[in-house]
Amino acid sequence: MADVAVIGAQWGDEGKGKIVDWLSARADVVVRFQGGHNAGHTLVIGDAVYKLSLLPSGVVRENCVGVIGSGVVIDPIALLAEIDRIGEQGVAVTPDNLMIAENATLILPVHQELDALREGAAEDANKIGTTKRGIGPAYEDRAGRRALRVADLNDPDSLPAKIDHLLAHHNTLRRGFGADDADAGDLLRLLTDIAPKVTRFARAVWRALGAMRSAGKRVLFEGAQGVLLDVDHGTYPYVTSSNTVAGHAAAGSGVGPGAVGYVLGIVKAYTTRVGEGPFPTELNDETGRRLGERGREFGTVTGRQRRCGWFDAALVRQSLKISGVDGIALTKLDVLDGFEELKVCTGYRINGEDFDYLPAGAHNQAAAEPVYETMAGWAGSTEKARSWADLPAEAVKYVRRIEEIIETPIALVSTSPERDDVILMKDPFQG
């Protein structure tokens, strides 16, 4: 049995929640390895709907352990609120089913405030579309070696000096925006109050994961956002502040690269994006609105409406190769039901030159014009299909053509939000 890493292969919002939910039912451990509380999964288990942001999907399942790895930046206030929220739904989160890496970085109010100050001051052309949750500034402080980490909460005597070191940087920036200095005393009182509530979950996660894997436990690594938002490989600068590729599952969890196992890329049957940045296949017309309405394209965490467009096979092929994906889960095929024709982007024309990939330069990305292949749509329904025989012939052709262009096998097709509405070709846990 192989361990499995699940990543989004577009700009996030690919429907990872259902696939992670489907896989987590057979996992012993679910690990979040990057990102913060700016992305989320919606899980449907029986009649219960859980909206998770920081918590790994495993915490809502019996006999499954959730792990927040060191690659995640943690807002402790948001974490405790999320624990309380699902507690009201009958899910008890305890140190028995949740562990947090002691070396994970904390997101503090000063990070969120800086995020908002920057985005508010930016000219429209320079806006990133951040969720203002402090993710980026927290990662900056981690790289700058001034961040506070979970382990610091266990050392209250060191907190005043560490807070002063952090605020020496932040208050200088705040003055540049005309904002008041952050108060060290307020921050110390906040951290002192939350410390026992957070540190009870703190563990040497790398060690615990090693022991569980040695005992034969099945591990699911759960990514947030998507490859095209990776800080190195995405559409920079319109990206998140962490590495979203599968390779970071190892670094962000504290395991060796061989532990990651089978990499499953989640790919939506069309394309969406939230926030600013290039989007070659975007449709600002009735077709785009129709995709958004049928797909209920609103963010789980932010509620923001997503931009919609045709399937970009060239960009997906690029992200799959960057992340070493072994197979894909194609989601939301049913949203395309009833379209007379469909278009698939196979490459780009940029300033008169043809490309089969999207170059890294922002100027080239902004100028990219999609080269489309047009395919026939289908009148029948794919909703709730669980075998190839249940699909209209043109839907099968669409799926197979996508598989051919992206040069990666399709492991499963999702045909509704319901967990069991899946056409399975390859079980990721079988490696």
XYZ file of C-alpha atoms in Angstrom:
431
model
C 0.000 0.000 0.000
C 1.326 3.431 -0.953
C 0.947 6.688 0.907
C -0.772 9.376 -1.164
C -0.235 13.111 -1.666
C -3.171 15.145 -2.983
C -2.525 18.493 -4.641
C -4.514 20.936 -6.734
C -3.191 21.143 -10.288
C -4.763 24.461 -11.267
C -5.315 27.681 -9.264
C -6.959 25.904 -6.353
C -10.685 25.277 -5.837
C -10.515 22.099 -7.934
C -12.795 20.107 -5.626
C -10.049 18.652 -3.420
C -12.441 18.418 -0.452
C -14.508 15.599 -1.892
C -11.473 13.653 -3.110
C -9.612 14.096 0.178
C -12.781 13.067 2.005
C -13.078 9.977 -0.200
C -9.441 9.026 0.410
C -9.369 9.946 4.114
C -12.031 7.320 4.796
C -9.244 4.774 4.167
C -6.325 6.682 5.713
C -4.953 6.427 9.244
C -3.240 9.827 9.176
C -4.019 13.020 7.221
C -1.277 15.671 7.057
C -1.576 19.337 6.077
C 1.872 20.388 4.846
C 1.646 24.028 3.610
C -0.483 27.135 3.468
C -2.640 28.754 6.100
C -6.305 29.440 6.736
C -6.803 31.225 3.428
C -8.042 28.077 1.708
C -10.524 25.440 2.718
C -12.207 22.150 2.009
C -15.896 21.352 2.257
C -16.450 17.778 3.437
C -19.804 16.003 3.286
C -20.027 12.964 5.580
C -23.485 11.512 5.788
C -25.807 14.412 6.536
C -23.047 16.553 8.061
C -21.215 19.283 6.154
C -17.840 20.379 7.550
C -16.006 23.459 6.321
C -12.361 23.067 7.288
C -9.598 25.572 6.768
C -6.624 24.776 8.996
C -7.685 21.437 10.389
C -6.737 18.348 8.360
C -9.663 16.319 7.066
C -8.764 13.386 9.283
C -10.055 15.032 12.456
C -13.682 14.533 11.444
C -13.189 10.768 11.113
C -13.014 8.175 13.843
C -9.702 6.354 14.215
C -7.882 8.910 12.058
C -5.221 11.371 13.190
C -4.918 14.883 11.793
C -1.468 16.469 11.566
C -0.565 20.112 10.915
C 3.002 20.083 9.629
C 5.778 22.641 9.997
C 5.166 23.936 6.467
C 1.837 25.414 7.593
C 1.553 28.909 9.083
C -0.977 28.833 11.915
C -3.295 31.556 13.113
C -3.946 30.278 16.656
C -7.131 32.314 17.057
C -8.565 30.939 13.807
C -7.451 27.424 14.766
C -9.184 27.520 18.152
C -12.321 29.001 16.581
C -12.374 26.190 14.001
C -11.963 23.581 16.732
C -14.898 25.137 18.613
C -16.994 25.317 15.447
C -16.717 21.654 14.531
C -17.053 20.820 18.230
C -20.542 22.282 18.002
C -21.149 19.785 15.203
C -20.237 16.928 17.512
C -16.574 16.442 16.559
C -14.238 16.509 19.540
C -10.717 17.642 18.648
C -8.219 16.419 21.234
C -4.481 15.687 21.395
C -5.448 12.116 20.508
C -6.668 13.054 17.020
C -4.748 16.268 16.284
C -1.060 17.048 16.496
C 0.637 20.294 15.518
C 4.302 20.594 14.587
C 6.121 22.390 17.387
C 8.274 24.138 14.774
C 5.314 25.581 12.837
C 5.174 29.381 12.467
C 2.419 31.449 14.082
C 0.301 34.032 12.268
C -0.263 36.990 14.601
C -2.550 40.042 14.397
C 0.363 42.169 13.151
C 0.631 39.907 10.105
C -3.016 40.378 9.190
C -2.787 44.113 9.753
C 0.291 44.396 7.538
C -1.415 42.320 4.856
C -4.379 44.717 4.843
C -2.176 47.841 4.906
C -0.218 46.664 1.876
C -3.214 45.599 -0.179
C -5.077 48.791 0.675
C -2.153 50.970 -0.391
C -1.383 49.114 -3.625
C -2.355 50.533 -6.975
C -4.872 48.390 -8.857
C -2.146 47.047 -11.148
C -0.125 45.873 -8.146
C -2.910 44.260 -6.128
C -2.376 40.541 -5.556
C -5.904 39.764 -4.401
C -4.730 38.513 -1.009
C -7.306 37.287 1.515
C -5.667 39.601 4.114
C -5.286 36.726 6.549
C -1.596 37.385 7.195
C -0.261 34.330 5.359
C 2.390 36.135 3.308
C 3.777 38.323 6.111
C 4.048 35.271 8.388
C 6.071 33.380 5.776
C 8.238 36.498 5.337
C 9.004 36.548 9.058
C 9.811 32.842 8.988
C 12.314 33.410 6.181
C 13.652 36.460 8.026
C 14.197 34.374 11.179
C 12.129 36.637 13.409
C 8.893 34.585 13.510
C 7.353 33.151 16.641
C 6.692 29.427 16.494
C 4.437 27.047 18.375
C 7.337 25.890 20.561
C 7.900 29.463 21.738
C 4.555 29.335 23.539
C 6.091 26.755 25.881
C 8.817 29.221 26.869
C 6.962 32.259 28.314
C 10.129 33.841 29.714
C 11.523 34.254 26.187
C 8.382 35.791 24.684
C 8.950 39.481 25.571
C 12.358 39.606 23.849
C 11.073 37.692 20.811
C 8.056 39.984 20.520
C 10.305 43.057 20.703
C 12.493 41.621 17.934
C 9.434 40.969 15.763
C 7.881 44.381 16.360
C 11.124 46.236 15.639
C 10.552 45.108 12.061
C 6.765 45.459 11.925
C 6.515 48.853 13.580
C 8.985 50.306 11.112
C 6.754 49.104 8.277
C 3.591 50.310 10.000
C 5.001 53.827 10.367
C 5.621 53.872 6.639
C 1.902 53.307 6.105
C 0.999 55.939 8.703
C -0.305 53.318 11.136
C 0.218 53.280 14.889
C 2.844 50.994 16.402
C 1.692 47.556 17.501
C 1.651 47.181 21.284
C 4.041 44.557 22.645
C 2.049 44.195 25.853
C -1.173 43.414 23.996
C 0.588 40.755 21.928
C 2.202 39.213 25.013
C -1.153 38.994 26.795
C -2.742 37.358 23.755
C 0.017 34.742 23.444
C 0.022 34.039 27.182
C -3.728 33.452 27.091
C -3.768 31.097 24.118
C -0.539 29.220 24.918
C -2.032 26.337 26.952
C -4.890 25.923 24.468
C -2.465 25.479 21.558
C 0.567 23.764 23.082
C -1.461 20.769 24.255
C -1.474 19.710 20.586
C 2.249 20.419 19.993
C 4.419 17.479 19.041
C 7.655 16.582 17.292
C 5.590 15.744 14.218
C 8.521 14.411 12.187
C 9.136 11.818 14.901
C 5.492 10.861 15.293
C 5.033 10.450 11.534
C 8.135 8.269 11.356
C 6.770 6.019 14.079
C 3.333 5.768 12.498
C 4.742 4.949 9.084
C 7.000 2.293 10.624
C 3.894 0.797 12.200
C 2.301 0.501 8.762
C -0.128 3.387 9.076
C -1.497 4.755 5.824
C -0.743 8.467 5.351
C -2.577 11.001 3.204
C -0.750 14.295 2.554
C -3.286 17.054 1.966
C -2.300 20.114 -0.041
C -3.993 23.511 -0.145
C -4.402 25.912 -3.086
C -2.931 24.668 -6.390
C 0.325 24.297 -8.307
C -0.327 27.444 -10.345
C -0.255 29.397 -7.062
C 3.135 27.969 -6.034
C 5.506 30.748 -4.993
C 8.209 29.386 -7.338
C 6.285 27.716 -10.143
C 2.984 29.610 -10.272
C 1.902 32.760 -12.098
C 4.183 34.998 -10.023
C 3.605 37.473 -8.402
C -0.066 36.460 -8.318
C 0.642 33.434 -6.158
C 0.428 32.283 -2.572
C 3.457 32.451 -0.248
C 4.262 28.753 0.044
C 5.266 25.856 -2.191
C 2.115 24.039 -3.226
C 3.823 21.375 -5.356
C 3.872 17.753 -4.191
C 7.592 17.923 -3.458
C 6.844 20.147 -0.480
C 4.761 17.426 1.177
C 8.022 15.948 2.467
C 9.654 19.189 3.615
C 6.451 20.568 5.137
C 5.788 17.378 7.100
C 9.245 16.247 8.169
C 9.490 13.020 6.179
C 11.786 11.877 3.400
C 10.772 12.412 -0.243
C 10.212 8.693 -0.708
C 7.426 8.807 1.874
C 5.161 10.908 -0.318
C 4.177 7.912 -2.454
C 1.532 8.266 -5.161
C 0.830 11.872 -6.223
C -2.775 12.555 -7.184
C -3.467 15.854 -8.946
C -6.971 17.271 -8.703
C -8.118 18.884 -11.952
C -11.429 20.591 -12.635
C -13.077 19.854 -16.018
C -12.944 23.591 -16.742
C -10.811 26.361 -15.187
C -11.388 28.832 -12.361
C -9.329 31.394 -10.543
C -9.858 33.665 -7.518
C -8.165 37.036 -7.208
C -5.895 38.857 -9.602
C -3.451 37.519 -12.185
C -3.292 36.074 -15.701
C -6.003 33.675 -16.856
C -5.660 32.943 -20.609
C -8.934 31.016 -21.008
C -11.117 33.323 -18.882
C -14.626 33.918 -20.232
C -16.165 37.289 -19.418
C -19.444 36.421 -21.097
C -22.602 34.393 -20.673
C -20.667 31.114 -20.981
C -18.386 32.134 -18.108
C -21.369 33.123 -15.984
C -23.071 29.835 -16.800
C -20.034 27.854 -15.662
C -19.902 29.842 -12.432
C -23.579 29.380 -11.671
C -23.694 25.671 -12.510
C -20.451 25.017 -10.631
C -21.422 27.176 -7.631
C -18.086 28.890 -7.921
C -17.751 30.719 -4.646
C -14.812 30.334 -2.238
C -15.248 28.025 0.790
C -13.393 30.421 3.090
C -13.835 33.854 1.507
C -17.133 33.529 -0.364
C -15.493 35.363 -3.269
C -16.857 34.650 -6.742
C -14.391 32.776 -8.929
C -13.416 33.732 -12.446
C -14.345 30.964 -14.917
C -13.061 29.775 -18.290
C -12.464 26.827 -20.591
C -10.200 23.935 -19.655
C -6.534 24.888 -20.097
C -4.824 21.609 -20.975
C -1.471 23.258 -21.732
C -1.269 24.813 -18.275
C -2.453 21.652 -16.532
C 0.142 19.584 -18.402
C 2.799 22.033 -17.218
C 1.685 21.891 -13.568
C 1.459 18.087 -13.578
C 5.018 17.722 -14.842
C 6.356 20.272 -12.343
C 4.734 18.406 -9.474
C 5.459 14.848 -10.590
C 1.807 13.812 -10.654
C 1.159 10.104 -11.171
C -2.539 10.383 -11.986
C -5.368 12.887 -11.863
C -8.845 13.104 -10.427
C -11.055 14.982 -12.891
C -13.788 16.829 -11.009
C -17.020 18.669 -11.838
C -17.548 16.976 -15.195
C -21.295 17.311 -14.621
C -21.041 21.124 -14.767
C -20.410 20.796 -18.525
C -23.666 18.940 -19.166
C -25.800 20.671 -21.796
C -23.119 22.730 -23.555
C -23.408 22.397 -27.342
C -19.648 22.726 -27.785
C -16.616 22.850 -25.521
C -13.184 24.334 -26.005
C -9.859 23.060 -24.708
C -6.732 25.219 -24.712
C -3.787 23.318 -26.205
C -1.208 26.132 -26.273
C -0.714 29.896 -26.570
C 0.182 32.538 -29.080
C 2.313 35.278 -27.511
C 3.313 38.247 -29.649
C 3.055 36.133 -32.786
C 5.023 33.157 -31.412
C 3.488 29.784 -30.527
C 4.112 28.156 -27.135
C 3.012 24.783 -25.749
C 3.590 26.054 -22.189
C 3.085 29.316 -20.294
C 6.416 31.187 -19.940
C 7.442 32.585 -16.551
C 7.574 36.285 -17.449
C 4.552 38.271 -16.275
C 4.590 40.249 -19.535
C 4.326 37.038 -21.561
C 1.621 35.608 -19.321
C -0.469 38.761 -19.648
C -0.132 38.667 -23.457
C -0.899 34.946 -23.857
C -3.758 34.197 -26.244
C -5.199 30.670 -26.000
C -5.097 28.318 -28.964
C -8.278 26.259 -28.784
C -9.420 22.863 -29.940
C -13.205 22.702 -30.219
C -15.103 19.571 -29.217
C -18.755 18.589 -29.321
C -20.676 18.861 -26.075
C -23.362 16.449 -24.888
C -27.080 16.699 -24.217
C -27.264 13.870 -21.694
C -26.328 13.939 -18.034
C -23.079 12.842 -16.417
C -24.312 13.645 -12.918
C -23.919 10.770 -10.438
C -22.325 8.492 -13.052
C -20.257 5.692 -11.496
C -19.068 3.863 -14.613
C -17.998 4.714 -18.148
C -21.220 3.146 -19.403
C -23.183 5.833 -17.543
C -21.539 8.658 -19.507
C -22.689 10.097 -22.849
C -20.322 9.132 -25.664
C -19.187 12.730 -26.207
C -18.365 13.076 -22.504
C -16.128 10.014 -22.735
C -14.392 11.548 -25.768
C -13.861 14.804 -23.862
C -12.288 13.024 -20.888
C -10.068 10.834 -23.057
C -8.909 13.810 -25.138
C -7.972 15.712 -21.991
C -6.033 12.692 -20.775
C -4.152 12.595 -24.076
C -3.210 16.292 -24.100
C -2.098 16.502 -20.453
C -0.004 13.331 -20.893
C -1.099 11.925 -17.523
C -3.533 9.078 -16.833
C -6.874 9.791 -15.208
C -7.233 7.825 -11.976
C -10.831 8.793 -11.291
C -13.635 11.055 -12.464
C -15.955 12.871 -10.067
C -19.503 13.403 -11.314
C -21.213 15.175 -8.403
C -20.410 16.626 -4.970
C -21.466 13.329 -3.382
C -18.537 11.251 -2.156
C -19.533 7.985 -3.838
C -20.277 9.458 -7.263
C -16.897 8.494 -8.689
C -15.715 6.530 -11.724
C -12.583 4.775 -10.481
C -9.855 3.595 -12.831
C -6.888 3.528 -10.452
C -6.863 3.333 -6.665
C -4.155 5.800 -5.518
C -3.544 3.830 -2.325
C -2.561 0.820 -4.445
C 0.397 2.841 -5.773
